[in-house]
Amino acid sequence: MRGVLLSVVLAAVPVSGMAQTAAERLNDFPTAARADYVFACMAANGQSREMLERCACSIDEVASILTYDAYLEAETVLSMRRVGGERMSFFKSSAMAEEIVARLRRAQAEAEIVCF
């Protein structure tokens, strides 16, 4: 009996480094990041209630595909591409930077199919 109780208690204790559950992945985007995405989406697509719902759907889809860390990496690369100078050429031409942005673009394309 004691071994069973110990097993139940240990199963309930989270172990760091374990893969995230689907619910944790959907909720790992901070509210401010979600809001920024929705505001930018609405600025590009219209300021209506329908667009609010579609843009909120879009960030939810992106969050279901990418972790927040992957999303943040892609946003950082895109931001660095807007900065001029020789030092920023890495963000514009490296295969690694291209793949990081491509993952975000694929997630956004999927979100567009689902939400728009």
mmCIF file of N, CA and C in Angstrom:
data_model
loop_
_atom_site.group_PDB
_atom_site.id
_atom_site.type_symbol
_atom_site.label_atom_id
_atom_site.label_comp_id
_atom_site.label_asym_id
_atom_site.label_seq_id
_atom_site.Cartn_x
_atom_site.Cartn_y
_atom_site.Cartn_z
ATOM 1 N N MET A 1 0.825 -1.190 0.000
ATOM 2 C CA MET A 1 0.000 0.000 0.000
ATOM 3 C C MET A 1 0.864 1.246 0.000
ATOM 4 N N ARG A 2 1.914 1.203 0.789
ATOM 5 C CA ARG A 2 2.805 2.343 0.887
ATOM 6 C C ARG A 2 3.497 2.621 -0.453
ATOM 7 N N GLY A 3 3.876 1.566 -1.168
ATOM 8 C CA GLY A 3 4.514 1.710 -2.477
ATOM 9 C C GLY A 3 3.568 2.317 -3.501
ATOM 10 N N VAL A 4 2.286 1.941 -3.433
ATOM 11 C CA VAL A 4 1.291 2.490 -4.352
ATOM 12 C C VAL A 4 1.104 3.977 -4.077
ATOM 13 N N LEU A 5 1.010 4.339 -2.801
ATOM 14 C CA LEU A 5 0.843 5.739 -2.425
ATOM 15 C C LEU A 5 2.050 6.561 -2.873
ATOM 16 N N LEU A 6 3.233 6.039 -2.688
ATOM 17 C CA LEU A 6 4.445 6.724 -3.106
ATOM 18 C C LEU A 6 4.455 6.903 -4.625
ATOM 19 N N SER A 7 4.032 5.894 -5.350
ATOM 20 C CA SER A 7 3.978 5.988 -6.810
ATOM 21 C C SER A 7 3.017 7.078 -7.257
ATOM 22 N N VAL A 8 1.863 7.174 -6.592
ATOM 23 C CA VAL A 8 0.879 8.197 -6.937
ATOM 24 C C VAL A 8 1.436 9.587 -6.643
ATOM 25 N N VAL A 9 2.094 9.747 -5.502
ATOM 26 C CA VAL A 9 2.666 11.039 -5.136
ATOM 27 C C VAL A 9 3.772 11.424 -6.113
ATOM 28 N N LEU A 10 4.650 10.504 -6.446
ATOM 29 C CA LEU A 10 5.731 10.803 -7.375
ATOM 30 C C LEU A 10 5.213 11.101 -8.782
ATOM 31 N N ALA A 11 4.150 10.454 -9.179
ATOM 32 C CA ALA A 11 3.568 10.712 -10.494
ATOM 33 C C ALA A 11 2.979 12.117 -10.568
ATOM 34 N N ALA A 12 2.548 12.643 -9.451
ATOM 35 C CA ALA A 12 1.941 13.966 -9.425
ATOM 36 C C ALA A 12 2.972 15.082 -9.362
ATOM 37 N N VAL A 13 4.211 14.762 -9.034
ATOM 38 C CA VAL A 13 5.254 15.769 -8.925
ATOM 39 C C VAL A 13 5.827 16.030 -10.317
ATOM 40 N N PRO A 14 5.793 17.294 -10.753
ATOM 41 C CA PRO A 14 6.350 17.589 -12.067
ATOM 42 C C PRO A 14 7.864 17.422 -12.077
ATOM 43 N N VAL A 15 8.366 16.915 -13.175
ATOM 44 C CA VAL A 15 9.797 16.728 -13.333
ATOM 45 C C VAL A 15 10.282 17.758 -14.338
ATOM 46 N N SER A 16 11.276 18.547 -13.950
ATOM 47 C CA SER A 16 11.777 19.569 -14.871
ATOM 48 C C SER A 16 12.418 18.892 -16.069
ATOM 49 N N GLY A 17 12.261 19.534 -17.221
ATOM 50 C CA GLY A 17 12.849 18.990 -18.428
ATOM 51 C C GLY A 17 11.920 18.066 -19.191
ATOM 52 N N MET A 18 10.774 17.718 -18.617
ATOM 53 C CA MET A 18 9.833 16.859 -19.329
ATOM 54 C C MET A 18 9.152 17.666 -20.425
ATOM 55 N N ALA A 19 8.692 16.987 -21.438
ATOM 56 C CA ALA A 19 8.000 17.658 -22.539
ATOM 57 C C ALA A 19 6.722 18.301 -22.019
ATOM 58 N N GLN A 20 6.363 19.416 -22.648
ATOM 59 C CA GLN A 20 5.149 20.118 -22.264
ATOM 60 C C GLN A 20 3.919 19.368 -22.760
ATOM 61 N N THR A 21 2.849 19.485 -22.000
ATOM 62 C CA THR A 21 1.579 18.959 -22.473
ATOM 63 C C THR A 21 1.015 19.933 -23.493
ATOM 64 N N ALA A 22 -0.003 19.511 -24.208
ATOM 65 C CA ALA A 22 -0.620 20.383 -25.207
ATOM 66 C C ALA A 22 -1.162 21.647 -24.544
ATOM 67 N N ALA A 23 -1.783 21.520 -23.397
ATOM 68 C CA ALA A 23 -2.338 22.681 -22.695
ATOM 69 C C ALA A 23 -1.233 23.648 -22.280
ATOM 70 N N GLU A 24 -0.116 23.119 -21.810
ATOM 71 C CA GLU A 24 1.006 23.981 -21.425
ATOM 72 C C GLU A 24 1.585 24.694 -22.640
ATOM 73 N N ARG A 25 1.670 24.002 -23.764
ATOM 74 C CA ARG A 25 2.186 24.640 -24.983
ATOM 75 C C ARG A 25 1.255 25.744 -25.446
ATOM 76 N N LEU A 26 -0.047 25.519 -25.355
ATOM 77 C CA LEU A 26 -1.002 26.543 -25.780
ATOM 78 C C LEU A 26 -0.948 27.762 -24.874
ATOM 79 N N ASN A 27 -0.544 27.568 -23.644
ATOM 80 C CA ASN A 27 -0.551 28.662 -22.680
ATOM 81 C C ASN A 27 0.836 29.194 -22.356
ATOM 82 N N ASP A 28 1.852 28.841 -23.143
ATOM 83 C CA ASP A 28 3.185 29.335 -22.799
ATOM 84 C C ASP A 28 3.483 30.698 -23.415
ATOM 85 N N PHE A 29 2.582 31.234 -24.237
ATOM 86 C CA PHE A 29 2.748 32.584 -24.768
ATOM 87 C C PHE A 29 2.228 33.576 -23.730
ATOM 88 N N PRO A 30 3.042 34.555 -23.342
ATOM 89 C CA PRO A 30 2.560 35.571 -22.398
ATOM 90 C C PRO A 30 1.405 36.360 -23.011
ATOM 91 N N THR A 31 0.535 36.863 -22.177
ATOM 92 C CA THR A 31 -0.626 37.628 -22.632
ATOM 93 C C THR A 31 -0.198 38.822 -23.471
ATOM 94 N N ALA A 32 0.850 39.508 -23.073
ATOM 95 C CA ALA A 32 1.311 40.676 -23.824
ATOM 96 C C ALA A 32 1.752 40.291 -25.237
ATOM 97 N N ALA A 33 2.402 39.152 -25.388
ATOM 98 C CA ALA A 33 2.827 38.695 -26.721
ATOM 99 C C ALA A 33 1.614 38.374 -27.582
ATOM 100 N N ARG A 34 0.616 37.730 -26.992
ATOM 101 C CA ARG A 34 -0.619 37.442 -27.722
ATOM 102 C C ARG A 34 -1.308 38.737 -28.137
ATOM 103 N N ALA A 35 -1.360 39.698 -27.225
ATOM 104 C CA ALA A 35 -2.010 40.978 -27.514
ATOM 105 C C ALA A 35 -1.267 41.723 -28.622
ATOM 106 N N ASP A 36 0.059 41.734 -28.566
ATOM 107 C CA ASP A 36 0.843 42.388 -29.623
ATOM 108 C C ASP A 36 0.542 41.780 -30.985
ATOM 109 N N TYR A 37 0.470 40.468 -31.029
ATOM 110 C CA TYR A 37 0.178 39.771 -32.287
ATOM 111 C C TYR A 37 -1.210 40.160 -32.792
ATOM 112 N N VAL A 38 -2.188 40.155 -31.905
ATOM 113 C CA VAL A 38 -3.558 40.488 -32.297
ATOM 114 C C VAL A 38 -3.653 41.940 -32.760
ATOM 115 N N PHE A 39 -3.005 42.858 -32.049
ATOM 116 C CA PHE A 39 -3.030 44.267 -32.464
ATOM 117 C C PHE A 39 -2.419 44.438 -33.850
ATOM 118 N N ALA A 40 -1.272 43.811 -34.096
ATOM 119 C CA ALA A 40 -0.619 43.916 -35.407
ATOM 120 C C ALA A 40 -1.480 43.281 -36.496
ATOM 121 N N CYS A 41 -2.073 42.158 -36.185
ATOM 122 C CA CYS A 41 -2.952 41.474 -37.143
ATOM 123 C C CYS A 41 -4.153 42.342 -37.492
ATOM 124 N N MET A 42 -4.757 42.947 -36.482
ATOM 125 C CA MET A 42 -5.915 43.814 -36.717
ATOM 126 C C MET A 42 -5.524 45.079 -37.470
ATOM 127 N N ALA A 43 -4.344 45.611 -37.209
ATOM 128 C CA ALA A 43 -3.881 46.795 -37.936
ATOM 129 C C ALA A 43 -3.737 46.477 -39.421
ATOM 130 N N ALA A 44 -3.337 45.255 -39.736
ATOM 131 C CA ALA A 44 -3.153 44.857 -41.125
ATOM 132 C C ALA A 44 -4.448 44.428 -41.806
ATOM 133 N N ASN A 45 -5.415 43.960 -41.017
ATOM 134 C CA ASN A 45 -6.612 43.349 -41.609
ATOM 135 C C ASN A 45 -7.926 44.066 -41.316
ATOM 136 N N GLY A 46 -7.921 45.027 -40.435
ATOM 137 C CA GLY A 46 -9.146 45.754 -40.123
ATOM 138 C C GLY A 46 -9.456 45.725 -38.636
ATOM 139 N N GLN A 47 -10.112 46.757 -38.200
ATOM 140 C CA GLN A 47 -10.403 46.951 -36.778
ATOM 141 C C GLN A 47 -11.847 46.578 -36.461
ATOM 142 N N SER A 48 -12.222 45.366 -36.746
ATOM 143 C CA SER A 48 -13.600 44.940 -36.498
ATOM 144 C C SER A 48 -13.623 43.793 -35.490
ATOM 145 N N ARG A 49 -14.788 43.533 -34.974
ATOM 146 C CA ARG A 49 -14.960 42.414 -34.034
ATOM 147 C C ARG A 49 -14.608 41.092 -34.718
ATOM 148 N N GLU A 50 -14.992 40.960 -35.981
ATOM 149 C CA GLU A 50 -14.680 39.742 -36.727
ATOM 150 C C GLU A 50 -13.164 39.548 -36.825
ATOM 151 N N MET A 51 -12.441 40.627 -37.100
ATOM 152 C CA MET A 51 -10.983 40.524 -37.193
ATOM 153 C C MET A 51 -10.359 40.216 -35.837
ATOM 154 N N LEU A 52 -10.922 40.768 -34.768
ATOM 155 C CA LEU A 52 -10.440 40.438 -33.426
ATOM 156 C C LEU A 52 -10.507 38.928 -33.213
ATOM 157 N N GLU A 53 -11.629 38.339 -33.561
ATOM 158 C CA GLU A 53 -11.801 36.895 -33.379
ATOM 159 C C GLU A 53 -10.874 36.097 -34.284
ATOM 160 N N ARG A 54 -10.735 36.528 -35.530
ATOM 161 C CA ARG A 54 -9.856 35.816 -36.464
ATOM 162 C C ARG A 54 -8.388 35.935 -36.050
ATOM 163 N N CYS A 55 -7.981 37.119 -35.621
ATOM 164 C CA CYS A 55 -6.594 37.328 -35.199
ATOM 165 C C CYS A 55 -6.291 36.575 -33.900
ATOM 166 N N ALA A 56 -7.246 36.537 -32.985
ATOM 167 C CA ALA A 56 -7.066 35.758 -31.751
ATOM 168 C C ALA A 56 -6.954 34.274 -32.083
ATOM 169 N N CYS A 57 -7.766 33.821 -33.011
ATOM 170 C CA CYS A 57 -7.681 32.436 -33.482
ATOM 171 C C CYS A 57 -6.300 32.174 -34.068
ATOM 172 N N SER A 58 -5.800 33.132 -34.832
ATOM 173 C CA SER A 58 -4.512 32.975 -35.496
ATOM 174 C C SER A 58 -3.376 32.784 -34.495
ATOM 175 N N ILE A 59 -3.321 33.608 -33.460
ATOM 176 C CA ILE A 59 -2.234 33.456 -32.486
ATOM 177 C C ILE A 59 -2.405 32.160 -31.703
ATOM 178 N N ASP A 60 -3.637 31.739 -31.468
ATOM 179 C CA ASP A 60 -3.854 30.446 -30.805
ATOM 180 C C ASP A 60 -3.318 29.297 -31.657
ATOM 181 N N GLU A 61 -3.525 29.377 -32.971
ATOM 182 C CA GLU A 61 -3.006 28.354 -33.875
ATOM 183 C C GLU A 61 -1.491 28.365 -33.902
ATOM 184 N N VAL A 62 -0.912 29.554 -34.004
ATOM 185 C CA VAL A 62 0.548 29.666 -34.003
ATOM 186 C C VAL A 62 1.107 29.074 -32.714
ATOM 187 N N ALA A 63 0.456 29.384 -31.588
ATOM 188 C CA ALA A 63 0.916 28.874 -30.287
ATOM 189 C C ALA A 63 0.775 27.357 -30.183
ATOM 190 N N SER A 64 -0.163 26.789 -30.930
ATOM 191 C CA SER A 64 -0.312 25.328 -30.892
ATOM 192 C C SER A 64 0.752 24.635 -31.733
ATOM 193 N N ILE A 65 1.399 25.387 -32.628
ATOM 194 C CA ILE A 65 2.408 24.819 -33.514
ATOM 195 C C ILE A 65 3.818 25.086 -33.000
ATOM 196 N N LEU A 66 4.060 26.303 -32.532
ATOM 197 C CA LEU A 66 5.392 26.712 -32.072
ATOM 198 C C LEU A 66 5.406 26.917 -30.563
ATOM 199 N N THR A 67 6.542 26.667 -29.957
ATOM 200 C CA THR A 67 6.708 27.065 -28.560
ATOM 201 C C THR A 67 6.919 28.574 -28.552
ATOM 202 N N TYR A 68 6.751 29.173 -27.396
ATOM 203 C CA TYR A 68 6.984 30.614 -27.300
ATOM 204 C C TYR A 68 8.438 30.942 -27.617
ATOM 205 N N ASP A 69 9.351 30.101 -27.184
ATOM 206 C CA ASP A 69 10.772 30.337 -27.461
ATOM 207 C C ASP A 69 11.048 30.356 -28.965
ATOM 208 N N ALA A 70 10.455 29.432 -29.717
ATOM 209 C CA ALA A 70 10.636 29.397 -31.170
ATOM 210 C C ALA A 70 10.020 30.636 -31.819
ATOM 211 N N TYR A 71 8.854 31.040 -31.321
ATOM 212 C CA TYR A 71 8.196 32.250 -31.828
ATOM 213 C C TYR A 71 9.069 33.475 -31.563
ATOM 214 N N LEU A 72 9.600 33.569 -30.365
ATOM 215 C CA LEU A 72 10.449 34.696 -29.980
ATOM 216 C C LEU A 72 11.730 34.748 -30.816
ATOM 217 N N GLU A 73 12.325 33.586 -31.086
ATOM 218 C CA GLU A 73 13.505 33.540 -31.950
ATOM 219 C C GLU A 73 13.187 34.115 -33.327
ATOM 220 N N ALA A 74 12.070 33.688 -33.900
ATOM 221 C CA ALA A 74 11.690 34.155 -35.233
ATOM 222 C C ALA A 74 11.407 35.651 -35.232
ATOM 223 N N GLU A 75 10.709 36.127 -34.228
ATOM 224 C CA GLU A 75 10.430 37.560 -34.132
ATOM 225 C C GLU A 75 11.722 38.358 -33.982
ATOM 226 N N THR A 76 12.681 37.811 -33.257
ATOM 227 C CA THR A 76 13.968 38.474 -33.084
ATOM 228 C C THR A 76 14.717 38.549 -34.413
ATOM 229 N N VAL A 77 14.737 37.451 -35.159
ATOM 230 C CA VAL A 77 15.403 37.448 -36.463
ATOM 231 C C VAL A 77 14.744 38.476 -37.376
ATOM 232 N N LEU A 78 13.423 38.492 -37.415
ATOM 233 C CA LEU A 78 12.716 39.454 -38.261
ATOM 234 C C LEU A 78 13.019 40.888 -37.846
ATOM 235 N N SER A 79 13.101 41.123 -36.566
ATOM 236 C CA SER A 79 13.422 42.455 -36.057
ATOM 237 C C SER A 79 14.849 42.851 -36.442
ATOM 238 N N MET A 80 15.776 41.928 -36.320
ATOM 239 C CA MET A 80 17.174 42.220 -36.639
ATOM 240 C C MET A 80 17.354 42.447 -38.142
ATOM 241 N N ARG A 81 16.528 41.848 -38.964
ATOM 242 C CA ARG A 81 16.613 42.057 -40.403
ATOM 243 C C ARG A 81 16.268 43.499 -40.792
ATOM 244 N N ARG A 82 15.490 44.161 -39.970
ATOM 245 C CA ARG A 82 15.111 45.549 -40.248
ATOM 246 C C ARG A 82 16.210 46.538 -39.883
ATOM 247 N N VAL A 83 17.194 46.079 -39.127
ATOM 248 C CA VAL A 83 18.306 46.937 -38.716
ATOM 249 C C VAL A 83 19.361 46.899 -39.816
ATOM 250 N N GLY A 84 19.891 48.046 -40.158
ATOM 251 C CA GLY A 84 20.916 48.111 -41.197
ATOM 252 C C GLY A 84 22.286 47.747 -40.675
ATOM 253 N N GLY A 85 23.204 47.635 -41.576
ATOM 254 C CA GLY A 85 24.588 47.407 -41.191
ATOM 255 C C GLY A 85 25.097 46.026 -41.540
ATOM 256 N N GLU A 86 26.422 45.955 -41.615
ATOM 257 C CA GLU A 86 27.088 44.713 -41.993
ATOM 258 C C GLU A 86 26.893 43.607 -40.963
ATOM 259 N N ARG A 87 26.859 43.967 -39.699
ATOM 260 C CA ARG A 87 26.724 42.971 -38.636
ATOM 261 C C ARG A 87 25.390 42.225 -38.697
ATOM 262 N N MET A 88 24.404 42.845 -39.282
ATOM 263 C CA MET A 88 23.077 42.232 -39.337
ATOM 264 C C MET A 88 22.907 41.306 -40.538
ATOM 265 N N SER A 89 23.926 41.205 -41.379
ATOM 266 C CA SER A 89 23.815 40.365 -42.573
ATOM 267 C C SER A 89 23.587 38.898 -42.210
ATOM 268 N N PHE A 90 24.081 38.466 -41.063
ATOM 269 C CA PHE A 90 23.850 37.089 -40.611
ATOM 270 C C PHE A 90 22.362 36.783 -40.556
ATOM 271 N N PHE A 91 21.574 37.734 -40.063
ATOM 272 C CA PHE A 91 20.137 37.524 -39.906
ATOM 273 C C PHE A 91 19.408 37.541 -41.242
ATOM 274 N N LYS A 92 20.053 38.089 -42.251
ATOM 275 C CA LYS A 92 19.428 38.190 -43.563
ATOM 276 C C LYS A 92 19.785 37.033 -44.483
ATOM 277 N N SER A 93 20.931 36.385 -44.237
ATOM 278 C CA SER A 93 21.398 35.419 -45.223
ATOM 279 C C SER A 93 21.720 34.024 -44.695
ATOM 280 N N SER A 94 21.798 33.827 -43.405
ATOM 281 C CA SER A 94 22.195 32.511 -42.910
ATOM 282 C C SER A 94 21.054 31.500 -43.040
ATOM 283 N N ALA A 95 21.441 30.267 -43.279
ATOM 284 C CA ALA A 95 20.451 29.191 -43.417
ATOM 285 C C ALA A 95 19.694 28.983 -42.106
ATOM 286 N N MET A 96 20.387 29.137 -40.995
ATOM 287 C CA MET A 96 19.740 28.960 -39.697
ATOM 288 C C MET A 96 18.657 30.019 -39.488
ATOM 289 N N ALA A 97 18.973 31.269 -39.789
ATOM 290 C CA ALA A 97 17.989 32.339 -39.641
ATOM 291 C C ALA A 97 16.812 32.109 -40.590
ATOM 292 N N GLU A 98 17.100 31.669 -41.797
ATOM 293 C CA GLU A 98 16.036 31.381 -42.768
ATOM 294 C C GLU A 98 15.097 30.297 -42.248
ATOM 295 N N GLU A 99 15.637 29.247 -41.661
ATOM 296 C CA GLU A 99 14.810 28.151 -41.149
ATOM 297 C C GLU A 99 13.968 28.606 -39.955
ATOM 298 N N ILE A 100 14.532 29.423 -39.100
ATOM 299 C CA ILE A 100 13.794 29.948 -37.947
ATOM 300 C C ILE A 100 12.573 30.730 -38.418
ATOM 301 N N VAL A 101 12.790 31.607 -39.393
ATOM 302 C CA VAL A 101 11.683 32.415 -39.921
ATOM 303 C C VAL A 101 10.705 31.546 -40.707
ATOM 304 N N ALA A 102 11.215 30.563 -41.437
ATOM 305 C CA ALA A 102 10.345 29.680 -42.218
ATOM 306 C C ALA A 102 9.368 28.923 -41.322
ATOM 307 N N ARG A 103 9.825 28.498 -40.146
ATOM 308 C CA ARG A 103 8.910 27.811 -39.221
ATOM 309 C C ARG A 103 7.774 28.721 -38.789
ATOM 310 N N LEU A 104 8.091 29.986 -38.504
ATOM 311 C CA LEU A 104 7.048 30.940 -38.139
ATOM 312 C C LEU A 104 6.102 31.152 -39.313
ATOM 313 N N ARG A 105 6.632 31.321 -40.495
ATOM 314 C CA ARG A 105 5.793 31.537 -41.682
ATOM 315 C C ARG A 105 4.870 30.348 -41.940
ATOM 316 N N ARG A 106 5.377 29.130 -41.751
ATOM 317 C CA ARG A 106 4.524 27.934 -41.924
ATOM 318 C C ARG A 106 3.405 27.917 -40.887
ATOM 319 N N ALA A 107 3.739 28.268 -39.656
ATOM 320 C CA ALA A 107 2.722 28.315 -38.600
ATOM 321 C C ALA A 107 1.677 29.383 -38.913
ATOM 322 N N GLN A 108 2.114 30.528 -39.403
ATOM 323 C CA GLN A 108 1.173 31.590 -39.771
ATOM 324 C C GLN A 108 0.311 31.190 -40.963
ATOM 325 N N ALA A 109 0.880 30.474 -41.902
ATOM 326 C CA ALA A 109 0.098 30.005 -43.059
ATOM 327 C C ALA A 109 -0.976 29.018 -42.605
ATOM 328 N N GLU A 110 -0.602 28.123 -41.710
ATOM 329 C CA GLU A 110 -1.582 27.179 -41.154
ATOM 330 C C GLU A 110 -2.693 27.931 -40.419
ATOM 331 N N ALA A 111 -2.309 28.932 -39.648
ATOM 332 C CA ALA A 111 -3.276 29.736 -38.906
ATOM 333 C C ALA A 111 -4.207 30.473 -39.864
ATOM 334 N N GLU A 112 -3.674 30.949 -40.966
ATOM 335 C CA GLU A 112 -4.504 31.647 -41.937
ATOM 336 C C GLU A 112 -5.541 30.712 -42.557
ATOM 337 N N ILE A 113 -5.126 29.486 -42.835
ATOM 338 C CA ILE A 113 -6.070 28.507 -43.390
ATOM 339 C C ILE A 113 -7.188 28.214 -42.397
ATOM 340 N N VAL A 114 -6.835 28.055 -41.148
ATOM 341 C CA VAL A 114 -7.824 27.698 -40.113
ATOM 342 C C VAL A 114 -8.718 28.879 -39.742
ATOM 343 N N CYS A 115 -8.135 30.069 -39.643
ATOM 344 C CA CYS A 115 -8.851 31.206 -39.045
ATOM 345 C C CYS A 115 -9.411 32.207 -40.035
ATOM 346 N N PHE A 116 -8.875 32.253 -41.218
ATOM 347 C CA PHE A 116 -9.328 33.266 -42.163
ATOM 348 C C PHE A 116 -10.001 32.598 -43.321
#
